Amino acid sequence: MSKGIIMLAAGGTGGHLFPAEALAFELKALGYSVHLVTDSRAERYAGKFPADEIHVVPSATIGSKNPLKVASSLWTLWSGIRIARRLMAKVRPKVVVGFGGYPTIPPLLAATGMGIPSMIHEQNAVMGRANKALAKRVMAIAGGFLPETNGPYAAKTVTTGNPVRPAVLEAAKVPYQASGEGEEFRLVVFGGSQGAQYFSKTVPTAISLLDDNLRKRLKVTQQARAEDLPMVQGCVAKLEMNAELAPFFTDMADRIARAHLVICRSGASTVSEISVIGRPAILVPYPYALDHDQAANAATLAATGGAKVIVQAELSAEKLSRILTDAMNNPEKLAGMAENARKAGKPDAARLLAAMVEAIASGSTIAKFKETRS
């Protein structure tokens, strides 16, 4: 028999859904039913999400200065809140947990307004706008990188780390093996749901500048937007590269585990997964991210020696080619970075977050929960 329903609310991108998915697996193992509230963008990710039911609630972001668009967004939000209130009354969740993104606003506002225990999880080192809007209303805040010793919400914040999916935990069992001279060197490149276009242009050019003996060692996995695939495929064919290209890889955790080096953006889930698996990375923060959260996330892993951070404006194809040359010629250096990354990882984040949810579901206060951890 189920212990009750926990409702998870997450924006429809991988960065929000992947940590929610990890928590869902933990909650299911503890005997809870899990419902997911999201938007239509989640369909390509939701196939593996272990939810008993998935609800799509309308929402909108208010980013326009156009009065008509603002009015339309407000109406959509109001409609979403009304739908979410009816959903809460029907489902009667024990706890509602938000993972950021504007689709979380209607369900969390509905839950807090109805007195349903609620909390949010902030993946980034800088709190996102949706979570900022909800922070005062919820009972507790879990943070991937947020400190619990300072800030306006420190008293109700627990630094859990970012939950990672079971596939990531499985991938973490694979030890890092350096690529010796003349051996295959596996490079994984991805840019998340935003910002992959830059890599589609820069990485093939950088590879073309490598010495022939190094280029022949490369086996590349690269995520590229559908509209960029023909261009990247043309470069791959011209260079006779050993490469796999796709807009999205469902087995990315396994590919990262087999990688000798990763080049990627620095979204919170990405940084967390790379550190749990323990792979050296070149992090290129998405320069147009709100609040520069990706730069802050990257800095946390770079501080441990597990990654190198390069600003996009400073990373030319020539510079990237030099970095790849150095990496392929110095396997011991990459092995050290891999070990540092692994030490920074928090593989138990999902279990800690699940314990936090269960404490709130049982009626405990966040203060008591924090006492049990001290």
mmCIF file of C-alpha atoms in Angstrom:
data_model
loop_
_atom_site.group_PDB
_atom_site.id
_atom_site.type_symbol
_atom_site.label_atom_id
_atom_site.label_comp_id
_atom_site.label_asym_id
_atom_site.label_seq_id
_atom_site.Cartn_x
_atom_site.Cartn_y
_atom_site.Cartn_z
ATOM 1 C CA MET A 1 0.000 0.000 0.000
ATOM 2 C CA SER A 2 1.277 3.454 -0.902
ATOM 3 C CA LYS A 3 2.397 5.797 1.870
ATOM 4 C CA GLY A 4 0.699 8.599 -0.044
ATOM 5 C CA ILE A 5 1.262 10.795 -3.063
ATOM 6 C CA ILE A 6 4.218 13.120 -3.496
ATOM 7 C CA MET A 7 3.782 15.633 -6.287
ATOM 8 C CA LEU A 8 6.865 16.824 -8.140
ATOM 9 C CA ALA A 9 6.681 19.989 -10.249
ATOM 10 C CA ALA A 10 9.413 20.677 -12.790
ATOM 11 C CA GLY A 11 9.997 22.774 -15.881
ATOM 12 C CA GLY A 12 10.103 20.875 -19.138
ATOM 13 C CA THR A 13 13.878 20.847 -19.698
ATOM 14 C CA GLY A 14 16.393 18.186 -18.757
ATOM 15 C CA GLY A 15 18.056 20.408 -16.166
ATOM 16 C CA HIS A 16 14.854 20.528 -14.127
ATOM 17 C CA LEU A 17 13.466 17.077 -14.910
ATOM 18 C CA PHE A 18 16.568 14.940 -14.333
ATOM 19 C CA PRO A 19 16.901 15.758 -10.595
ATOM 20 C CA ALA A 20 13.146 15.301 -10.187
ATOM 21 C CA GLU A 21 13.459 11.909 -11.875
ATOM 22 C CA ALA A 22 16.202 10.881 -9.448
ATOM 23 C CA LEU A 23 14.055 11.860 -6.463
ATOM 24 C CA ALA A 24 11.073 10.016 -7.950
ATOM 25 C CA PHE A 25 13.003 6.736 -8.017
ATOM 26 C CA GLU A 26 13.968 7.181 -4.346
ATOM 27 C CA LEU A 27 10.422 8.030 -3.278
ATOM 28 C CA LYS A 28 9.006 5.047 -5.153
ATOM 29 C CA ALA A 29 11.506 2.805 -3.383
ATOM 30 C CA LEU A 30 10.289 4.217 -0.060
ATOM 31 C CA GLY A 31 6.710 3.291 -0.915
ATOM 32 C CA TYR A 32 5.270 6.586 -2.145
ATOM 33 C CA SER A 33 3.263 7.218 -5.282
ATOM 34 C CA VAL A 34 4.715 9.974 -7.448
ATOM 35 C CA HIS A 35 2.883 12.412 -9.685
ATOM 36 C CA LEU A 36 4.657 14.819 -12.036
ATOM 37 C CA VAL A 37 3.351 18.273 -12.946
ATOM 38 C CA THR A 38 5.115 19.836 -15.930
ATOM 39 C CA ASP A 39 4.546 21.365 -19.361
ATOM 40 C CA SER A 40 4.330 19.968 -22.867
ATOM 41 C CA ARG A 41 8.096 20.335 -23.451
ATOM 42 C CA ALA A 42 8.687 17.408 -21.097
ATOM 43 C CA GLU A 43 7.315 14.784 -23.465
ATOM 44 C CA ARG A 44 10.712 13.756 -24.894
ATOM 45 C CA TYR A 45 12.171 13.339 -21.388
ATOM 46 C CA ALA A 46 9.148 11.912 -19.591
ATOM 47 C CA GLY A 47 9.236 8.435 -21.160
ATOM 48 C CA LYS A 48 11.573 7.122 -18.451
ATOM 49 C CA PHE A 49 10.122 9.235 -15.635
ATOM 50 C CA PRO A 50 8.774 6.864 -12.940
ATOM 51 C CA ALA A 51 5.562 8.807 -12.329
ATOM 52 C CA ASP A 52 2.250 7.108 -11.644
ATOM 53 C CA GLU A 53 0.562 10.036 -13.378
ATOM 54 C CA ILE A 54 1.793 13.059 -15.352
ATOM 55 C CA HIS A 55 -0.242 16.266 -15.344
ATOM 56 C CA VAL A 56 0.263 19.162 -17.756
ATOM 57 C CA VAL A 57 -0.696 22.493 -16.199
ATOM 58 C CA PRO A 58 -0.550 25.716 -18.236
ATOM 59 C CA SER A 59 1.971 28.322 -17.213
ATOM 60 C CA ALA A 60 3.853 31.238 -18.708
ATOM 61 C CA THR A 61 6.838 33.465 -18.096
ATOM 62 C CA ILE A 62 6.489 37.229 -17.851
ATOM 63 C CA GLY A 63 9.537 38.419 -19.745
ATOM 64 C CA SER A 64 7.989 40.660 -22.362
ATOM 65 C CA LYS A 65 7.468 44.416 -22.148
ATOM 66 C CA ASN A 66 4.542 44.185 -24.525
ATOM 67 C CA PRO A 67 1.376 44.924 -22.476
ATOM 68 C CA LEU A 68 -0.708 42.492 -24.519
ATOM 69 C CA LYS A 69 1.813 39.663 -24.035
ATOM 70 C CA VAL A 70 2.068 40.425 -20.313
ATOM 71 C CA ALA A 71 -1.723 40.318 -20.010
ATOM 72 C CA SER A 72 -1.821 37.026 -21.895
ATOM 73 C CA SER A 73 0.899 35.547 -19.644
ATOM 74 C CA LEU A 74 -0.920 36.659 -16.492
ATOM 75 C CA TRP A 75 -4.145 35.094 -17.755
ATOM 76 C CA THR A 76 -2.310 31.833 -18.507
ATOM 77 C CA LEU A 77 -0.773 31.837 -15.023
ATOM 78 C CA TRP A 78 -4.140 32.517 -13.413
ATOM 79 C CA SER A 79 -5.713 29.711 -15.412
ATOM 80 C CA GLY A 80 -2.850 27.417 -14.421
ATOM 81 C CA ILE A 81 -3.281 28.215 -10.733
ATOM 82 C CA ARG A 82 -7.011 27.441 -10.913
ATOM 83 C CA ILE A 83 -6.331 24.133 -12.689
ATOM 84 C CA ALA A 84 -3.573 23.321 -10.166
ATOM 85 C CA ARG A 85 -5.916 24.004 -7.221
ATOM 86 C CA ARG A 86 -8.466 21.578 -8.626
ATOM 87 C CA LEU A 87 -5.691 19.049 -9.179
ATOM 88 C CA MET A 88 -4.448 19.418 -5.583
ATOM 89 C CA ALA A 89 -7.976 18.986 -4.223
ATOM 90 C CA LYS A 90 -8.412 15.817 -6.282
ATOM 91 C CA VAL A 91 -4.980 14.216 -5.745
ATOM 92 C CA ARG A 92 -4.413 15.429 -2.144
ATOM 93 C CA PRO A 93 -0.587 15.130 -2.166
ATOM 94 C CA LYS A 94 1.280 14.866 1.112
ATOM 95 C CA VAL A 95 4.062 17.146 -0.153
ATOM 96 C CA VAL A 96 4.595 19.202 -3.306
ATOM 97 C CA VAL A 97 8.209 19.635 -4.411
ATOM 98 C CA GLY A 98 9.220 22.212 -7.030
ATOM 99 C CA PHE A 99 12.380 21.901 -9.122
ATOM 100 C CA GLY A 100 12.397 25.284 -10.828
ATOM 101 C CA GLY A 101 11.246 26.617 -14.166
ATOM 102 C CA TYR A 102 8.133 28.685 -14.707
ATOM 103 C CA PRO A 103 5.812 25.615 -14.974
ATOM 104 C CA THR A 104 6.370 25.089 -11.230
ATOM 105 C CA ILE A 105 4.752 28.413 -10.287
ATOM 106 C CA PRO A 106 1.034 27.465 -10.612
ATOM 107 C CA PRO A 107 1.271 24.155 -8.689
ATOM 108 C CA LEU A 108 3.463 25.624 -5.927
ATOM 109 C CA LEU A 109 1.299 28.724 -5.527
ATOM 110 C CA ALA A 110 -1.762 26.490 -5.400
ATOM 111 C CA ALA A 111 -0.163 24.181 -2.823
ATOM 112 C CA THR A 112 1.071 26.943 -0.526
ATOM 113 C CA GLY A 113 -2.252 28.738 -0.799
ATOM 114 C CA MET A 114 -4.098 25.571 0.242
ATOM 115 C CA GLY A 115 -1.749 24.815 3.154
ATOM 116 C CA ILE A 116 -0.212 21.723 1.561
ATOM 117 C CA PRO A 117 3.374 21.142 2.792
ATOM 118 C CA SER A 118 5.739 22.278 0.064
ATOM 119 C CA MET A 119 9.409 22.781 -0.672
ATOM 120 C CA ILE A 120 11.674 23.655 -3.570
ATOM 121 C CA HIS A 121 14.982 22.335 -4.817
ATOM 122 C CA GLU A 122 17.384 24.798 -6.426
ATOM 123 C CA GLN A 123 19.934 23.077 -8.618
ATOM 124 C CA ASN A 124 22.172 26.054 -9.327
ATOM 125 C CA ALA A 125 24.667 28.033 -7.279
ATOM 126 C CA VAL A 126 22.470 31.087 -7.973
ATOM 127 C CA MET A 127 18.729 30.787 -7.297
ATOM 128 C CA GLY A 128 16.556 30.919 -10.397
ATOM 129 C CA ARG A 129 13.720 33.371 -10.848
ATOM 130 C CA ALA A 130 10.873 30.907 -10.370
ATOM 131 C CA ASN A 131 12.376 29.600 -7.134
ATOM 132 C CA LYS A 132 13.071 33.149 -5.936
ATOM 133 C CA ALA A 133 9.379 33.911 -6.370
ATOM 134 C CA LEU A 134 8.444 30.850 -4.314
ATOM 135 C CA ALA A 135 11.194 30.853 -1.652
ATOM 136 C CA LYS A 136 9.282 32.885 0.937
ATOM 137 C CA ARG A 137 6.160 30.722 0.658
ATOM 138 C CA VAL A 138 7.586 27.208 0.964
ATOM 139 C CA MET A 139 8.477 25.334 4.157
ATOM 140 C CA ALA A 140 11.961 24.284 3.069
ATOM 141 C CA ILE A 141 14.619 24.788 0.411
ATOM 142 C CA ALA A 142 17.030 22.098 -0.753
ATOM 143 C CA GLY A 143 20.099 23.287 -2.637
ATOM 144 C CA GLY A 144 22.473 21.673 -5.056
ATOM 145 C CA PHE A 145 25.126 24.283 -4.312
ATOM 146 C CA LEU A 146 23.273 26.810 -2.134
ATOM 147 C CA PRO A 147 24.876 27.313 1.288
ATOM 148 C CA GLU A 148 22.840 26.734 4.443
ATOM 149 C CA THR A 149 25.006 28.974 6.622
ATOM 150 C CA ASN A 150 24.161 32.356 5.129
ATOM 151 C CA GLY A 151 21.562 34.140 3.035
ATOM 152 C CA PRO A 152 17.959 35.185 3.701
ATOM 153 C CA TYR A 153 16.664 31.603 3.691
ATOM 154 C CA ALA A 154 19.561 29.861 5.446
ATOM 155 C CA ALA A 155 17.364 28.715 8.347
ATOM 156 C CA LYS A 156 15.220 26.571 6.062
ATOM 157 C CA THR A 157 17.904 25.582 3.535
ATOM 158 C CA VAL A 158 19.616 22.195 3.384
ATOM 159 C CA THR A 159 22.537 21.682 0.990
ATOM 160 C CA THR A 160 21.613 18.279 -0.371
ATOM 161 C CA GLY A 161 23.559 18.392 -3.598
ATOM 162 C CA ASN A 162 21.798 17.632 -6.857
ATOM 163 C CA PRO A 163 20.126 14.256 -7.214
ATOM 164 C CA VAL A 164 21.376 12.243 -10.143
ATOM 165 C CA ARG A 165 19.561 9.549 -12.054
ATOM 166 C CA PRO A 166 20.118 5.796 -11.471
ATOM 167 C CA ALA A 167 21.838 5.648 -14.863
ATOM 168 C CA VAL A 168 24.405 8.139 -13.548
ATOM 169 C CA LEU A 169 24.977 6.155 -10.352
ATOM 170 C CA GLU A 170 25.470 3.042 -12.478
ATOM 171 C CA ALA A 171 27.904 4.918 -14.716
ATOM 172 C CA ALA A 172 29.831 6.058 -11.628
ATOM 173 C CA LYS A 173 30.852 2.431 -11.052
ATOM 174 C CA VAL A 174 33.026 2.582 -14.176
ATOM 175 C CA PRO A 175 36.599 3.551 -13.196
ATOM 176 C CA TYR A 176 38.418 6.154 -15.238
ATOM 177 C CA GLN A 177 41.030 4.631 -17.522
ATOM 178 C CA ALA A 178 43.501 6.981 -19.150
ATOM 179 C CA SER A 179 44.161 6.831 -22.879
ATOM 180 C CA GLY A 180 47.786 6.041 -23.544
ATOM 181 C CA GLU A 181 49.889 7.016 -26.533
ATOM 182 C CA GLY A 182 48.372 5.714 -29.758
ATOM 183 C CA GLU A 183 45.202 4.498 -28.031
ATOM 184 C CA GLU A 184 41.635 5.564 -28.774
ATOM 185 C CA PHE A 185 40.665 8.840 -27.104
ATOM 186 C CA ARG A 186 36.951 9.226 -26.468
ATOM 187 C CA LEU A 187 35.670 12.809 -26.474
ATOM 188 C CA VAL A 188 32.094 13.651 -25.501
ATOM 189 C CA VAL A 189 30.649 17.046 -26.439
ATOM 190 C CA PHE A 190 27.205 18.328 -25.534
ATOM 191 C CA GLY A 191 25.510 21.656 -24.965
ATOM 192 C CA GLY A 192 22.236 20.866 -23.252
ATOM 193 C CA SER A 193 18.873 21.967 -24.627
ATOM 194 C CA GLN A 194 20.348 25.433 -25.241
ATOM 195 C CA GLY A 195 23.686 26.577 -26.531
ATOM 196 C CA ALA A 196 24.808 23.519 -28.517
ATOM 197 C CA GLN A 197 25.204 25.568 -31.710
ATOM 198 C CA TYR A 198 28.517 27.047 -30.558
ATOM 199 C CA PHE A 199 30.051 23.592 -30.128
ATOM 200 C CA SER A 200 28.719 22.498 -33.527
ATOM 201 C CA LYS A 201 30.831 25.200 -35.164
ATOM 202 C CA THR A 202 33.887 25.281 -32.915
ATOM 203 C CA VAL A 203 34.640 21.639 -32.102
ATOM 204 C CA PRO A 204 34.938 20.285 -35.686
ATOM 205 C CA THR A 205 37.178 23.218 -36.595
ATOM 206 C CA ALA A 206 39.369 22.592 -33.550
ATOM 207 C CA ILE A 207 39.650 18.909 -34.455
ATOM 208 C CA SER A 208 40.646 19.815 -38.016
ATOM 209 C CA LEU A 209 43.636 21.702 -36.581
ATOM 210 C CA LEU A 210 44.960 18.679 -34.675
ATOM 211 C CA ASP A 211 47.965 16.741 -35.886
ATOM 212 C CA ASP A 212 46.927 13.747 -37.985
ATOM 213 C CA ASN A 213 48.182 11.221 -35.417
ATOM 214 C CA LEU A 214 46.000 12.775 -32.707
ATOM 215 C CA ARG A 215 42.916 13.205 -34.889
ATOM 216 C CA LYS A 216 43.027 9.536 -35.882
ATOM 217 C CA ARG A 217 42.889 8.558 -32.198
ATOM 218 C CA LEU A 218 39.674 10.485 -31.586
ATOM 219 C CA LYS A 219 36.256 8.896 -31.201
ATOM 220 C CA VAL A 220 33.730 11.700 -30.784
ATOM 221 C CA THR A 221 30.210 11.738 -29.399
ATOM 222 C CA GLN A 222 28.664 15.122 -30.117
ATOM 223 C CA GLN A 223 25.211 16.461 -29.423
ATOM 224 C CA ALA A 224 24.101 18.889 -32.124
ATOM 225 C CA ARG A 225 20.841 20.635 -32.809
ATOM 226 C CA ALA A 226 18.791 19.085 -35.621
ATOM 227 C CA GLU A 227 19.256 22.199 -37.752
ATOM 228 C CA ASP A 228 23.041 22.019 -37.267
ATOM 229 C CA LEU A 229 23.431 18.303 -38.001
ATOM 230 C CA PRO A 230 24.011 18.611 -41.779
ATOM 231 C CA MET A 231 26.820 21.104 -41.203
ATOM 232 C CA VAL A 232 28.508 18.957 -38.534
ATOM 233 C CA GLN A 233 28.017 15.784 -40.577
ATOM 234 C CA GLY A 234 29.711 17.506 -43.516
ATOM 235 C CA CYS A 235 32.719 18.367 -41.356
ATOM 236 C CA VAL A 236 32.890 14.828 -39.994
ATOM 237 C CA ALA A 237 32.835 13.342 -43.485
ATOM 238 C CA LYS A 238 35.490 15.742 -44.761
ATOM 239 C CA LEU A 239 37.804 14.983 -41.842
ATOM 240 C CA GLU A 240 37.008 11.252 -41.952
ATOM 241 C CA MET A 241 36.293 11.443 -38.227
ATOM 242 C CA ASN A 242 35.074 8.576 -36.077
ATOM 243 C CA ALA A 243 32.010 10.314 -34.676
ATOM 244 C CA GLU A 244 28.437 9.767 -33.522
ATOM 245 C CA LEU A 245 26.117 12.753 -33.853
ATOM 246 C CA ALA A 246 22.551 13.269 -32.636
ATOM 247 C CA PRO A 247 20.301 16.004 -31.242
ATOM 248 C CA PHE A 248 19.843 13.969 -28.073
ATOM 249 C CA PHE A 249 21.436 10.830 -26.611
ATOM 250 C CA THR A 250 19.308 8.768 -24.223
ATOM 251 C CA ASP A 251 22.423 6.961 -22.937
ATOM 252 C CA MET A 252 24.509 10.056 -22.195
ATOM 253 C CA ALA A 253 25.481 8.882 -18.693
ATOM 254 C CA ASP A 254 27.070 5.748 -20.176
ATOM 255 C CA ARG A 255 28.821 7.801 -22.836
ATOM 256 C CA ILE A 256 30.260 10.140 -20.198
ATOM 257 C CA ALA A 257 31.482 7.118 -18.244
ATOM 258 C CA ARG A 258 33.395 5.881 -21.304
ATOM 259 C CA ALA A 259 34.818 9.334 -22.055
ATOM 260 C CA HIS A 260 38.410 10.408 -21.531
ATOM 261 C CA LEU A 261 37.374 14.069 -21.694
ATOM 262 C CA VAL A 262 34.073 15.941 -21.720
ATOM 263 C CA ILE A 263 33.424 19.358 -23.260
ATOM 264 C CA CYS A 264 30.107 20.840 -22.226
ATOM 265 C CA ARG A 265 28.081 23.645 -20.720
ATOM 266 C CA SER A 266 27.810 23.928 -16.939
ATOM 267 C CA GLY A 267 24.177 23.573 -16.044
ATOM 268 C CA ALA A 268 23.673 22.305 -12.515
ATOM 269 C CA SER A 269 22.684 18.756 -13.489
ATOM 270 C CA THR A 270 25.593 18.516 -15.914
ATOM 271 C CA VAL A 271 28.167 19.605 -13.320
ATOM 272 C CA SER A 272 26.647 17.260 -10.728
ATOM 273 C CA GLU A 273 26.576 14.256 -13.061
ATOM 274 C CA ILE A 274 30.124 14.774 -14.312
ATOM 275 C CA SER A 275 31.406 14.999 -10.748
ATOM 276 C CA VAL A 276 29.519 11.897 -9.561
ATOM 277 C CA ILE A 277 30.779 9.873 -12.538
ATOM 278 C CA GLY A 278 34.212 11.460 -12.110
ATOM 279 C CA ARG A 279 35.347 12.636 -15.530
ATOM 280 C CA PRO A 280 37.655 15.532 -16.473
ATOM 281 C CA ALA A 281 35.806 18.335 -18.189
ATOM 282 C CA ILE A 282 36.254 21.550 -20.121
ATOM 283 C CA LEU A 283 33.307 23.660 -18.965
ATOM 284 C CA VAL A 284 32.128 26.514 -21.176
ATOM 285 C CA PRO A 285 29.355 28.359 -19.304
ATOM 286 C CA TYR A 286 26.405 29.390 -21.454
ATOM 287 C CA PRO A 287 27.051 33.147 -21.695
ATOM 288 C CA TYR A 288 23.377 34.127 -21.950
ATOM 289 C CA ALA A 289 22.195 32.218 -18.870
ATOM 290 C CA LEU A 290 20.056 34.269 -16.530
ATOM 291 C CA ASP A 291 21.919 35.420 -13.414
ATOM 292 C CA HIS A 292 25.122 33.805 -14.799
ATOM 293 C CA ASP A 293 24.237 30.648 -12.889
ATOM 294 C CA GLN A 294 26.310 28.427 -15.185
ATOM 295 C CA ALA A 295 29.470 30.382 -14.438
ATOM 296 C CA ALA A 296 28.838 29.966 -10.704
ATOM 297 C CA ASN A 297 28.191 26.225 -11.110
ATOM 298 C CA ALA A 298 31.373 25.751 -13.127
ATOM 299 C CA ALA A 299 33.427 27.602 -10.539
ATOM 300 C CA THR A 300 32.453 25.096 -7.831
ATOM 301 C CA LEU A 301 33.883 22.148 -9.757
ATOM 302 C CA ALA A 302 36.909 24.067 -11.049
ATOM 303 C CA ALA A 303 37.788 24.966 -7.456
ATOM 304 C CA THR A 304 38.280 21.246 -6.721
ATOM 305 C CA GLY A 305 40.589 20.722 -9.698
ATOM 306 C CA GLY A 306 38.048 18.538 -11.455
ATOM 307 C CA ALA A 307 37.410 20.836 -14.389
ATOM 308 C CA LYS A 308 38.817 23.696 -16.416
ATOM 309 C CA VAL A 309 36.508 26.657 -17.070
ATOM 310 C CA ILE A 310 36.847 28.760 -20.204
ATOM 311 C CA VAL A 311 34.635 31.705 -21.104
ATOM 312 C CA GLN A 312 33.047 31.193 -24.524
ATOM 313 C CA ALA A 313 34.316 34.518 -25.861
ATOM 314 C CA GLU A 314 37.872 33.392 -25.109
ATOM 315 C CA LEU A 315 37.590 29.890 -26.551
ATOM 316 C CA SER A 316 38.541 30.011 -30.213
ATOM 317 C CA ALA A 317 38.903 26.875 -32.318
ATOM 318 C CA GLU A 318 42.685 27.387 -32.223
ATOM 319 C CA LYS A 319 42.721 27.541 -28.431
ATOM 320 C CA LEU A 320 40.481 24.498 -28.129
ATOM 321 C CA SER A 321 42.758 22.586 -30.474
ATOM 322 C CA ARG A 322 45.733 23.394 -28.234
ATOM 323 C CA ILE A 323 43.751 22.263 -25.184
ATOM 324 C CA LEU A 324 42.850 18.966 -26.869
ATOM 325 C CA THR A 325 46.469 18.423 -27.884
ATOM 326 C CA ASP A 326 47.649 18.977 -24.319
ATOM 327 C CA ALA A 327 44.934 16.702 -22.930
ATOM 328 C CA MET A 328 45.645 13.839 -25.318
ATOM 329 C CA ASN A 329 49.378 14.055 -24.619
ATOM 330 C CA ASN A 330 48.980 14.172 -20.822
ATOM 331 C CA PRO A 331 46.814 11.253 -19.668
ATOM 332 C CA GLU A 332 48.112 11.513 -16.083
ATOM 333 C CA LYS A 333 46.805 15.081 -15.854
ATOM 334 C CA LEU A 334 43.345 13.983 -16.998
ATOM 335 C CA ALA A 335 43.364 11.082 -14.547
ATOM 336 C CA GLY A 336 44.066 13.530 -11.712
ATOM 337 C CA MET A 337 41.209 15.761 -12.831
ATOM 338 C CA ALA A 338 38.910 12.735 -12.954
ATOM 339 C CA GLU A 339 39.778 11.817 -9.371
ATOM 340 C CA ASN A 340 39.229 15.388 -8.173
ATOM 341 C CA ALA A 341 35.871 15.508 -9.931
ATOM 342 C CA ARG A 342 34.786 12.262 -8.296
ATOM 343 C CA LYS A 343 35.739 13.544 -4.833
ATOM 344 C CA ALA A 344 33.503 16.577 -5.407
ATOM 345 C CA GLY A 345 30.514 14.438 -6.381
ATOM 346 C CA LYS A 346 27.527 13.861 -4.109
ATOM 347 C CA PRO A 347 26.073 10.484 -5.093
ATOM 348 C CA ASP A 348 23.807 10.397 -2.004
ATOM 349 C CA ALA A 349 21.979 13.628 -2.872
ATOM 350 C CA ALA A 350 18.789 11.845 -3.945
ATOM 351 C CA ARG A 351 18.620 9.853 -0.703
ATOM 352 C CA LEU A 352 19.149 12.967 1.394
ATOM 353 C CA LEU A 353 16.509 14.877 -0.536
ATOM 354 C CA ALA A 354 14.070 11.965 -0.204
ATOM 355 C CA ALA A 355 14.689 11.917 3.556
ATOM 356 C CA MET A 356 13.959 15.643 3.645
ATOM 357 C CA VAL A 357 10.683 15.140 1.756
ATOM 358 C CA GLU A 358 9.690 12.264 4.027
ATOM 359 C CA ALA A 359 10.395 14.357 7.131
ATOM 360 C CA ILE A 360 8.097 17.110 5.858
ATOM 361 C CA ALA A 361 5.462 14.533 4.888
ATOM 362 C CA SER A 362 5.511 13.195 8.456
ATOM 363 C CA GLY A 363 4.897 16.663 9.904
ATOM 364 C CA SER A 364 8.444 17.344 11.091
ATOM 365 C CA THR A 365 9.957 20.803 10.851
ATOM 366 C CA ILE A 366 12.997 21.611 8.758
ATOM 367 C CA ALA A 367 14.764 22.739 11.929
ATOM 368 C CA LYS A 368 14.377 19.279 13.442
ATOM 369 C CA PHE A 369 15.555 17.668 10.228
ATOM 370 C CA LYS A 370 18.694 19.796 10.239
ATOM 371 C CA GLU A 371 19.321 18.856 13.888
ATOM 372 C CA THR A 372 19.273 15.150 13.041
ATOM 373 C CA ARG A 373 22.032 15.741 10.472
ATOM 374 C CA SER A 374 24.337 17.716 12.779
#
